[in-house]
Amino acid sequence: MRWEGGRRSDNIEDRRGMPVSRGGMIGGGIGTVVVVLLLAWFTGMDPTMLLQNLPVETAPSPAGPEAGQASGQAAADDPQAAFVATVLGYTEDTWSAIFRNAGQSYRPPRLVMFTGATRSACGLGEAAMGPFYCPADQQVYIDLDFFRELRDRFQAPGDFAQAYVIAHEVGHHVQNLLGISSRMQRQRGPMDEEGANSKSVKLELQADCFAGVWARRTDQARAILEQGDVEEGLAAATAIGDDRLQQQSRGYVTPDSFTHGSSAQRVRWFRRGLESGDPDSCDTFGASEL
């Protein structure tokens, strides 16, 4: 992937190495977020409002210039941080153009790099949960060690595989800005856990498709893709499919429990966005087949 020399986003906060207090936490971790989202599915409440009402204990900030570096400061002498800032910059440029063409204004998310665990408006985020987007504070959170895990554990190496992960999380921010989640809440009635999981899968697959749209549009504008990059992205989508992860962790698969989609589904929707470059092609909720 050709990324060196690209514009680095200023919407970066570097919390790596910052201590996080776990004792006496009220707000709960990402597990609490899952419970809140399931409650939203069952009751019809807006999950963003529920998440915003979660109390969060703030850890003391360490003193000194290393505490919570913002903008591109950490990226200046850190190639991995520079890569993240550049990819985020590409998402800002591309989605700003897409929104502008639709007569709308794009408000970019902030991306927080952390180590081990960090606080968010959605509770405690931990590296074991993987990268995530918190709609309550409109921020993307990522422990950069996940990229090593993506390469070693999931056998999905390459810088474009990493870019796909970032673009997927930004895709959730796009959903938030477009009101897709809240609109879905208003349109549906009560549902069981299987129905809630189905809605979650559609959200995740749409974010995959949005990641593909970003890649296509950015390549058209900046020629970022090199030979093998698309294969890296498809390998990453395959590696983190629910069926692949369940088979690896417990030796069997239960499709009704999927929350992100199968490997084949994730590849299909990422490829759809990549081939079309059109966000309108990403309507997973209206699709007859996922």
Coordinates of C-alpha atoms in Angstrom, one line a residue:
M1 CA 0.0 0.0 0.0
R2 CA 1.3 3.4 -0.9
W3 CA 0.8 5.5 2.1
E4 CA 4.1 7.3 2.8
G5 CA 3.8 11.0 2.2
G6 CA 0.0 11.1 2.7
R7 CA -1.6 13.7 4.9
R8 CA -1.6 12.7 8.5
S9 CA -4.8 13.3 10.5
D10 CA -4.7 15.6 13.5
N11 CA -7.6 13.7 15.0
I12 CA -5.3 11.3 16.9
E13 CA -4.8 10.9 20.6
D14 CA -1.9 8.7 21.8
R15 CA -2.6 7.1 25.2
R16 CA -0.1 4.3 24.8
G17 CA 1.7 3.7 28.1
M18 CA -0.9 5.6 30.1
P19 CA -2.0 3.8 33.3
V20 CA -5.7 2.9 33.7
S21 CA -7.4 2.5 37.0
R22 CA -9.7 -0.5 37.1
G23 CA -10.7 -0.5 40.7
G24 CA -14.2 0.7 41.7
M25 CA -15.3 1.1 38.0
I26 CA -19.0 1.9 37.7
G27 CA -19.3 2.3 34.0
G28 CA -18.4 -1.2 33.1
G29 CA -16.3 -2.5 30.2
I30 CA -17.1 -3.5 26.6
G31 CA -19.1 -6.4 28.1
T32 CA -21.4 -3.8 29.6
V33 CA -21.7 -2.2 26.2
V34 CA -22.8 -5.5 24.7
V35 CA -25.4 -5.8 27.4
V36 CA -26.6 -2.2 26.8
L37 CA -26.8 -2.9 23.0
L38 CA -28.8 -6.1 23.6
L39 CA -31.1 -4.1 25.9
A40 CA -31.6 -1.6 23.2
W41 CA -32.5 -4.3 20.6
F42 CA -35.1 -5.8 23.0
T43 CA -36.7 -2.5 24.2
G44 CA -36.5 -0.4 21.2
M45 CA -34.5 2.3 23.0
D46 CA -31.8 4.3 21.2
P47 CA -28.4 2.6 22.1
T48 CA -26.5 5.9 21.7
M49 CA -28.6 7.5 24.4
L50 CA -28.1 4.5 26.7
L51 CA -24.3 4.6 26.2
Q52 CA -24.2 8.3 26.8
N53 CA -25.7 7.7 30.2
L54 CA -23.1 5.2 31.3
P55 CA -21.1 6.6 34.2
V56 CA -17.4 6.4 33.5
E57 CA -14.6 6.7 36.1
T58 CA -11.7 8.7 34.7
A59 CA -8.2 7.5 35.5
P60 CA -5.7 10.0 36.8
S61 CA -3.6 11.4 34.0
P62 CA 0.1 11.0 34.2
A63 CA 2.2 14.1 34.4
G64 CA 4.6 15.2 31.8
P65 CA 4.7 15.7 28.0
E66 CA 4.1 12.1 27.3
A67 CA 0.6 12.1 28.7
G68 CA -2.1 11.8 26.0
Q69 CA -0.2 13.2 23.1
A70 CA -2.6 14.6 20.5
S71 CA -2.5 15.4 16.8
G72 CA 0.3 13.8 15.0
Q73 CA 3.0 14.2 17.7
A74 CA 3.6 10.5 18.3
A75 CA 3.5 9.8 14.6
A76 CA 6.5 12.0 13.9
D77 CA 9.0 9.3 15.0
D78 CA 6.9 6.2 15.1
P79 CA 6.2 4.5 11.7
Q80 CA 3.2 2.5 12.9
A81 CA 1.6 5.6 14.4
A82 CA 2.4 7.5 11.3
F83 CA 0.6 4.8 9.2
V84 CA -2.5 5.0 11.4
A85 CA -2.6 8.8 11.2
T86 CA -2.2 8.7 7.4
V87 CA -4.9 6.1 6.9
L88 CA -7.2 8.1 9.1
G89 CA -6.3 11.1 7.1
Y90 CA -7.3 9.3 3.9
T91 CA -10.6 8.3 5.5
E92 CA -11.3 11.9 6.3
D93 CA -10.5 13.1 2.8
T94 CA -12.5 10.4 1.1
W95 CA -15.6 10.5 3.3
S96 CA -15.6 14.3 3.3
A97 CA -15.8 14.2 -0.5
I98 CA -18.5 11.6 -0.5
F99 CA -20.6 13.5 2.0
R100 CA -20.0 16.8 0.2
N101 CA -21.3 15.3 -3.1
A102 CA -24.4 14.2 -1.2
G103 CA -24.9 17.8 0.1
Q104 CA -23.9 16.8 3.6
S105 CA -21.0 17.6 6.0
Y106 CA -18.7 15.0 7.3
R107 CA -17.5 15.2 10.9
P108 CA -14.5 12.9 11.3
P109 CA -14.0 10.7 14.3
R110 CA -11.1 10.9 16.7
L111 CA -8.8 7.9 16.9
V112 CA -7.3 6.8 20.2
M113 CA -4.2 4.6 20.3
F114 CA -3.8 2.8 23.6
T115 CA -2.0 -0.1 25.2
G116 CA -3.8 -2.8 27.1
A117 CA -6.9 -0.9 28.3
T118 CA -8.3 2.6 28.2
R119 CA -11.4 4.6 29.1
S120 CA -14.1 5.5 26.7
A121 CA -17.6 7.0 26.9
C122 CA -18.8 3.4 26.4
G123 CA -16.8 2.0 29.4
L124 CA -13.5 0.3 29.7
G125 CA -12.0 -0.8 26.4
E126 CA -9.5 -3.6 26.5
A127 CA -7.1 -4.9 23.9
A128 CA -8.6 -8.4 24.1
M129 CA -11.8 -7.0 22.6
G130 CA -10.1 -5.8 19.5
P131 CA -10.5 -2.3 17.8
F132 CA -13.9 -0.7 18.4
Y133 CA -16.0 2.4 17.8
C134 CA -17.8 4.2 20.6
P135 CA -20.9 6.1 19.3
A136 CA -21.2 8.0 22.6
D137 CA -18.0 9.9 22.1
Q138 CA -17.6 9.3 18.3
Q139 CA -14.1 7.9 18.7
V140 CA -12.3 4.9 17.3
Y141 CA -10.1 2.9 19.8
I142 CA -7.3 0.6 18.8
D143 CA -4.4 -1.1 20.6
L144 CA -1.7 -1.2 17.9
D145 CA -0.6 -4.6 19.1
F146 CA -3.8 -5.9 17.4
F147 CA -2.0 -5.5 14.0
R148 CA 0.6 -8.0 15.2
E149 CA -2.2 -10.4 16.3
L150 CA -3.8 -9.9 12.9
R151 CA -0.6 -11.0 11.3
D152 CA 0.5 -13.8 13.6
R153 CA -2.7 -15.3 15.0
F154 CA -5.1 -14.6 12.1
Q155 CA -2.6 -15.0 9.3
A156 CA -3.6 -11.7 7.7
P157 CA -0.4 -9.7 7.2
G158 CA 0.1 -6.5 5.3
D159 CA -0.4 -2.8 5.7
F160 CA -3.7 -2.9 3.7
A161 CA -5.1 -5.5 6.0
Q162 CA -4.4 -3.0 8.8
A163 CA -6.0 -0.2 6.8
Y164 CA -9.1 -2.3 6.3
V165 CA -9.5 -2.6 10.0
I166 CA -9.3 1.1 10.5
A167 CA -11.7 1.8 7.6
H168 CA -14.2 -0.7 9.0
E169 CA -14.3 1.1 12.4
V170 CA -14.6 4.5 10.6
G171 CA -17.5 2.8 8.7
H172 CA -19.3 2.5 12.0
H173 CA -18.8 6.2 12.5
V174 CA -20.4 6.8 9.0
Q175 CA -23.4 4.7 10.1
N176 CA -23.7 6.9 13.2
L177 CA -23.5 10.1 11.3
L178 CA -26.1 8.9 8.8
G179 CA -28.5 7.9 11.6
I180 CA -28.6 4.3 10.3
S181 CA -28.7 2.7 13.8
S182 CA -31.3 5.0 15.2
R183 CA -33.4 4.7 12.1
M184 CA -33.3 0.9 12.4
Q185 CA -34.3 1.2 16.0
R186 CA -37.4 3.2 15.1
Q187 CA -38.5 0.8 12.3
R188 CA -38.3 -2.5 14.2
G189 CA -40.4 -4.2 16.9
P190 CA -39.4 -6.4 19.8
M191 CA -37.1 -9.3 18.9
D192 CA -35.3 -12.2 20.4
E193 CA -31.5 -12.7 20.7
E194 CA -31.3 -14.3 17.3
G195 CA -33.1 -11.3 15.7
A196 CA -30.8 -8.9 17.6
N197 CA -27.7 -10.8 16.3
S198 CA -29.1 -10.6 12.8
K199 CA -29.3 -6.8 13.0
S200 CA -25.8 -6.7 14.4
V201 CA -24.5 -8.8 11.5
K202 CA -26.1 -6.4 9.0
L203 CA -24.4 -3.4 10.7
E204 CA -21.0 -5.1 10.6
L205 CA -21.3 -6.2 7.0
Q206 CA -22.3 -2.7 6.0
A207 CA -19.2 -1.3 7.7
D208 CA -17.2 -3.8 5.7
C209 CA -18.8 -2.5 2.6
F210 CA -18.1 1.1 3.6
A211 CA -14.5 0.0 4.1
G212 CA -14.5 -1.2 0.5
V213 CA -16.0 2.0 -0.8
W214 CA -13.3 3.9 1.0
A215 CA -10.6 1.8 -0.6
R216 CA -12.0 2.2 -4.1
R217 CA -12.5 6.0 -3.8
T218 CA -9.2 6.6 -2.2
D219 CA -7.3 4.5 -4.8
Q220 CA -9.0 6.5 -7.5
A221 CA -7.9 9.8 -6.0
R222 CA -4.5 8.8 -4.6
A223 CA -3.5 5.5 -6.3
I224 CA -2.8 3.9 -2.9
L225 CA -3.3 0.2 -3.9
E226 CA -0.4 -2.0 -5.0
Q227 CA -0.4 -5.5 -6.3
G228 CA -1.5 -7.9 -3.5
D229 CA -3.3 -5.2 -1.4
V230 CA -6.8 -6.4 -2.3
E231 CA -5.8 -9.9 -1.4
E232 CA -4.6 -8.6 2.0
G233 CA -7.9 -7.0 2.7
L234 CA -9.8 -10.1 1.7
A235 CA -7.6 -12.2 3.8
A236 CA -8.3 -10.0 6.8
A237 CA -12.1 -10.1 6.2
T238 CA -11.9 -13.9 6.0
A239 CA -9.8 -14.2 9.1
I240 CA -12.2 -12.4 11.4
G241 CA -15.4 -14.0 10.2
D242 CA -17.6 -15.4 13.0
D243 CA -17.5 -18.9 11.7
R244 CA -13.7 -18.9 11.4
L245 CA -13.3 -17.5 14.9
Q246 CA -15.8 -19.9 16.5
Q247 CA -14.2 -22.9 14.8
Q248 CA -10.8 -21.9 16.0
S249 CA -11.9 -21.1 19.6
R250 CA -14.3 -24.0 20.3
G251 CA -14.2 -26.4 17.4
Y252 CA -17.8 -25.9 16.1
V253 CA -20.0 -23.1 14.7
T254 CA -23.4 -21.8 15.7
P255 CA -24.6 -19.4 12.9
D256 CA -27.5 -18.0 15.1
S257 CA -25.0 -16.6 17.4
F258 CA -23.1 -14.7 14.7
T259 CA -22.8 -10.9 15.4
H260 CA -20.3 -9.9 12.7
G261 CA -21.0 -12.3 9.8
S262 CA -19.3 -15.3 8.3
S263 CA -16.0 -15.1 6.5
A264 CA -17.8 -15.5 3.1
Q265 CA -20.3 -12.7 4.0
R266 CA -17.6 -10.3 5.1
V267 CA -15.5 -10.9 2.0
R268 CA -18.6 -10.5 -0.2
W269 CA -19.6 -7.1 1.3
F270 CA -16.1 -5.7 1.4
R271 CA -15.7 -6.7 -2.2
R272 CA -19.0 -5.2 -3.1
G273 CA -18.0 -1.8 -1.8
L274 CA -14.5 -2.2 -3.3
E275 CA -15.9 -2.9 -6.8
S276 CA -18.7 -0.3 -6.8
G277 CA -17.2 2.6 -4.8
D278 CA -20.8 3.5 -4.1
P279 CA -22.2 3.7 -0.5
D280 CA -25.7 3.1 -1.9
S281 CA -24.5 -0.4 -2.8
C282 CA -24.0 -1.2 0.9
D283 CA -27.7 -1.6 1.9
T284 CA -27.4 -4.8 3.9
F285 CA -30.7 -4.1 5.5
G286 CA -32.6 -4.2 2.2
A287 CA -30.6 -7.1 0.7
S288 CA -32.5 -10.3 0.0
E289 CA -29.3 -12.3 0.8
L290 CA -26.3 -11.4 2.8

